[in-house]
Amino acid sequence: MQDDMILETISVTKNYFGDKSSGVNNVTIFIPKGKITAIVGESGSGKTTLLNLLFGLMQPDSGEVFFKEERILKREEKLQPAHEAMRLVTQNNQDMDMNATVWDSVRSGLRIGEIGVDTEGKKITDSLHMLDIFPLKDQPFGKLSGGEKQRVTIAKALISKPEVILLDEPFNQVDATYREGLQHDIRHIVKEWGVTIVLVSHDPAEILSMADELIVLKEGEIVENGSPEELYNSPKLLYTAQILASSSQLTADEALKCGIKSKRGTVVVYAEHVKIGKGFGNKWTVKQILFKGFFEELIIERDRVVLRANNYTKGKYTIGSKISITVDDYFEFGKWETPARSLPKGL
Ligand SMILES: Nc1ncnc2c1ncn2[C@@H]1O[C@H](COP(=O)(O)OP(=O)(O)OP(=O)(O)O)[C@@H](O)[C@H]1O
């Protein structure tokens, strides 16, 4: 294992029904130390399975998982040093006591030797401040909002200063207003404490800005990996382009209607690359307007070709508005693919 790697899987396979139709297949990954690695992919692609294998919650059918060169066995089989050094934060809060206060919930993350000693209170206070939940310290966990609960579970994971924190969909319950704050906090923790984060997300758009590394999973296999910038700006696969951005997939004939001459047959256009009001003839009709916070995503149509386009002048168009567009960038691929399952629904 290289010095800067902390976790590694070698040809790991875990199938639930004895064939390749579920779980993960032949996965080899390296998780860099002190960085944020995001495992992304459509729903059912095997993200949670991979996270559970990294944590030792399940045993692979074949292949091996290593934490700092030590083989990770199933948690019940053997108490591994690796298990002490890792914390898993799941989506369902099943190990949380709904009646316990926030203070006690975070305290329950301390290791046995850390409980009852002088520094206990300071550790809890620091973790609460780190996640910006100190004012909630006396509230019962069960009464908190989804986003607040998420912060408490992360604070609990953090308090014993593990080397690795595994987060399953950490922003699922957090609304957009708090997401950026939580992402900033997690980045801060990584920088300050040198902890390694592995997180799973089915909506990569929300983690593009915070991850150092992305691992793209499709049908249980790693299909691409790299930095968010590399994968977003030069996706090798159509699937990656679809997963990373709100986009439209076009045949060569459809692309021609957008002013694109395709040599390879399939074109993907990110919504951000469709510039509204720049072309001629107002040949596109607005079919749907999707609220995206500070901007809108328009679903537009011309001769049965459907495109997604970002509109930053909110409220300017209504359903039925006629508009012109130009496309200022696109990706070409050789093969037509069924759109990823987790993509937002279009028309
Ligand atoms: N305990 C299980 N028993 C049987 N099949 C399972 C089990 N856990 C997962 N699977 C199947 O394995 C595949 C991968 O599931 P997994 O939960 O790892 O995917 P995921 O990418 O995390 O999905 P999501 O984003 O929807 O949470 C899916 O087809 C799922 O139905």
mmCIF file of C-alpha atoms in Angstrom, residues 207-339:
data_model
loop_
_atom_site.group_PDB
_atom_site.id
_atom_site.type_symbol
_atom_site.label_atom_id
_atom_site.label_comp_id
_atom_site.label_asym_id
_atom_site.label_seq_id
_atom_site.Cartn_x
_atom_site.Cartn_y
_atom_site.Cartn_z
ATOM 1 C CA ILE A 207 -20.654 17.110 -3.517
ATOM 2 C CA LEU A 208 -18.669 18.257 -6.566
ATOM 3 C CA SER A 209 -17.340 21.267 -4.692
ATOM 4 C CA MET A 210 -16.241 19.390 -1.573
ATOM 5 C CA ALA A 211 -14.753 16.084 -2.763
ATOM 6 C CA ASP A 212 -11.082 15.669 -3.618
ATOM 7 C CA GLU A 213 -11.674 12.375 -5.431
ATOM 8 C CA LEU A 214 -14.682 10.801 -7.090
ATOM 9 C CA ILE A 215 -15.236 7.102 -7.647
ATOM 10 C CA VAL A 216 -18.029 6.387 -10.128
ATOM 11 C CA LEU A 217 -19.952 3.124 -9.669
ATOM 12 C CA LYS A 218 -22.273 1.589 -12.241
ATOM 13 C CA GLU A 219 -24.043 -1.746 -11.764
ATOM 14 C CA GLY A 220 -21.586 -2.704 -9.034
ATOM 15 C CA GLU A 221 -18.426 -1.852 -10.971
ATOM 16 C CA ILE A 222 -16.042 1.091 -10.904
ATOM 17 C CA VAL A 223 -16.337 2.744 -14.289
ATOM 18 C CA GLU A 224 -14.356 5.940 -13.772
ATOM 19 C CA ASN A 225 -12.460 7.826 -11.101
ATOM 20 C CA GLY A 226 -10.566 11.090 -10.769
ATOM 21 C CA SER A 227 -10.904 14.607 -9.414
ATOM 22 C CA PRO A 228 -14.319 16.279 -9.677
ATOM 23 C CA GLU A 229 -12.882 18.801 -12.166
ATOM 24 C CA GLU A 230 -11.439 16.087 -14.427
ATOM 25 C CA LEU A 231 -14.596 14.032 -14.474
ATOM 26 C CA TYR A 232 -16.957 16.989 -14.855
ATOM 27 C CA ASN A 233 -14.956 18.707 -17.603
ATOM 28 C CA SER A 234 -13.834 15.608 -19.516
ATOM 29 C CA PRO A 235 -16.058 12.615 -18.692
ATOM 30 C CA LYS A 236 -14.861 9.513 -20.543
ATOM 31 C CA LEU A 237 -18.253 7.886 -20.253
ATOM 32 C CA LEU A 238 -21.715 9.073 -21.088
ATOM 33 C CA TYR A 239 -22.899 7.666 -17.746
ATOM 34 C CA THR A 240 -20.449 9.899 -15.852
ATOM 35 C CA ALA A 241 -21.605 12.976 -17.760
ATOM 36 C CA GLN A 242 -25.222 12.110 -16.946
ATOM 37 C CA ILE A 243 -24.474 11.475 -13.301
ATOM 38 C CA LEU A 244 -22.430 14.614 -12.682
ATOM 39 C CA ALA A 245 -24.645 17.249 -14.251
ATOM 40 C CA SER A 246 -28.174 17.960 -15.261
ATOM 41 C CA SER A 247 -27.903 17.208 -18.965
ATOM 42 C CA SER A 248 -29.615 16.165 -22.196
ATOM 43 C CA GLN A 249 -28.666 13.164 -24.307
ATOM 44 C CA LEU A 250 -29.170 13.640 -28.063
ATOM 45 C CA THR A 251 -28.837 11.562 -31.224
ATOM 46 C CA ALA A 252 -26.791 13.032 -34.079
ATOM 47 C CA ASP A 253 -30.018 14.151 -35.828
ATOM 48 C CA GLU A 254 -31.332 15.800 -32.678
ATOM 49 C CA ALA A 255 -27.970 17.471 -32.083
ATOM 50 C CA LEU A 256 -28.162 19.073 -35.537
ATOM 51 C CA LYS A 257 -31.263 21.001 -34.378
ATOM 52 C CA CYS A 258 -29.050 22.490 -31.659
ATOM 53 C CA GLY A 259 -26.382 23.489 -34.178
ATOM 54 C CA ILE A 260 -24.084 20.537 -33.332
ATOM 55 C CA LYS A 261 -22.589 18.279 -36.015
ATOM 56 C CA SER A 262 -21.808 15.018 -34.249
ATOM 57 C CA LYS A 263 -19.146 12.710 -35.615
ATOM 58 C CA ARG A 264 -19.626 9.968 -33.017
ATOM 59 C CA GLY A 265 -23.388 9.633 -32.829
ATOM 60 C CA THR A 266 -24.388 10.556 -29.280
ATOM 61 C CA VAL A 267 -24.143 14.014 -27.760
ATOM 62 C CA VAL A 268 -24.525 15.115 -24.147
ATOM 63 C CA VAL A 269 -25.215 18.775 -23.399
ATOM 64 C CA TYR A 270 -25.032 20.101 -19.830
ATOM 65 C CA ALA A 271 -27.889 22.450 -18.954
ATOM 66 C CA GLU A 272 -25.335 25.113 -18.051
ATOM 67 C CA HIS A 273 -23.959 25.049 -21.612
ATOM 68 C CA VAL A 274 -27.249 26.012 -23.227
ATOM 69 C CA LYS A 275 -27.279 29.786 -23.546
ATOM 70 C CA ILE A 276 -30.761 31.253 -23.683
ATOM 71 C CA GLY A 277 -31.625 34.256 -25.865
ATOM 72 C CA LYS A 278 -28.519 34.023 -27.994
ATOM 73 C CA GLY A 279 -29.695 32.276 -31.188
ATOM 74 C CA PHE A 280 -32.272 33.279 -33.785
ATOM 75 C CA GLY A 281 -35.890 32.540 -34.629
ATOM 76 C CA ASN A 282 -37.342 31.716 -31.176
ATOM 77 C CA LYS A 283 -37.859 28.111 -32.308
ATOM 78 C CA TRP A 284 -37.783 26.519 -28.837
ATOM 79 C CA THR A 285 -40.811 26.319 -26.546
ATOM 80 C CA VAL A 286 -40.597 26.263 -22.740
ATOM 81 C CA LYS A 287 -42.342 23.066 -21.550
ATOM 82 C CA GLN A 288 -41.409 22.944 -17.867
ATOM 83 C CA ILE A 289 -39.735 25.241 -15.359
ATOM 84 C CA LEU A 290 -37.868 23.559 -12.500
ATOM 85 C CA PHE A 291 -37.020 25.559 -9.385
ATOM 86 C CA LYS A 292 -33.317 25.294 -8.576
ATOM 87 C CA GLY A 293 -32.892 27.970 -5.936
ATOM 88 C CA PHE A 294 -31.168 31.022 -7.365
ATOM 89 C CA PHE A 295 -31.776 29.846 -10.945
ATOM 90 C CA GLU A 296 -34.339 27.860 -12.936
ATOM 91 C CA GLU A 297 -33.884 24.859 -15.174
ATOM 92 C CA LEU A 298 -36.027 25.104 -18.275
ATOM 93 C CA ILE A 299 -37.123 22.018 -20.178
ATOM 94 C CA ILE A 300 -37.423 23.252 -23.754
ATOM 95 C CA GLU A 301 -38.551 21.565 -26.950
ATOM 96 C CA ARG A 302 -38.206 22.009 -30.685
ATOM 97 C CA ASP A 303 -39.521 19.430 -33.203
ATOM 98 C CA ARG A 304 -39.611 16.777 -30.424
ATOM 99 C CA VAL A 305 -36.020 17.434 -29.386
ATOM 100 C CA VAL A 306 -35.931 18.105 -25.642
ATOM 101 C CA LEU A 307 -33.176 20.083 -23.930
ATOM 102 C CA ARG A 308 -32.431 21.186 -20.390
ATOM 103 C CA ALA A 309 -31.258 24.781 -20.097
ATOM 104 C CA ASN A 310 -30.271 26.838 -17.078
ATOM 105 C CA ASN A 311 -31.988 30.205 -16.841
ATOM 106 C CA TYR A 312 -30.419 32.732 -14.496
ATOM 107 C CA THR A 313 -33.026 35.465 -15.109
ATOM 108 C CA LYS A 314 -35.710 33.908 -12.928
ATOM 109 C CA GLY A 315 -39.319 34.643 -13.772
ATOM 110 C CA LYS A 316 -38.525 35.901 -17.289
ATOM 111 C CA TYR A 317 -40.181 32.936 -19.032
ATOM 112 C CA THR A 318 -43.427 31.043 -18.520
ATOM 113 C CA ILE A 319 -44.666 27.708 -19.874
ATOM 114 C CA GLY A 320 -45.203 28.210 -23.619
ATOM 115 C CA SER A 321 -42.644 31.037 -23.990
ATOM 116 C CA LYS A 322 -40.777 30.939 -27.298
ATOM 117 C CA ILE A 323 -37.013 31.290 -26.979
ATOM 118 C CA SER A 324 -33.751 31.044 -28.899
ATOM 119 C CA ILE A 325 -30.668 29.212 -27.702
ATOM 120 C CA THR A 326 -27.095 28.380 -28.608
ATOM 121 C CA VAL A 327 -25.024 25.521 -27.190
ATOM 122 C CA ASP A 328 -21.509 26.594 -26.253
ATOM 123 C CA ASP A 329 -20.064 23.203 -25.251
ATOM 124 C CA TYR A 330 -20.963 19.522 -25.445
ATOM 125 C CA PHE A 331 -19.518 16.003 -25.204
ATOM 126 C CA GLU A 332 -19.629 13.305 -27.846
ATOM 127 C CA PHE A 333 -19.887 9.588 -27.257
ATOM 128 C CA GLY A 334 -20.050 6.586 -29.558
ATOM 129 C CA LYS A 335 -22.775 4.646 -27.814
ATOM 130 C CA TRP A 336 -26.367 5.450 -26.888
ATOM 131 C CA GLU A 337 -27.168 4.636 -23.248
ATOM 132 C CA THR A 338 -30.332 4.440 -21.209
ATOM 133 C CA PRO A 339 -30.321 7.525 -18.990
#
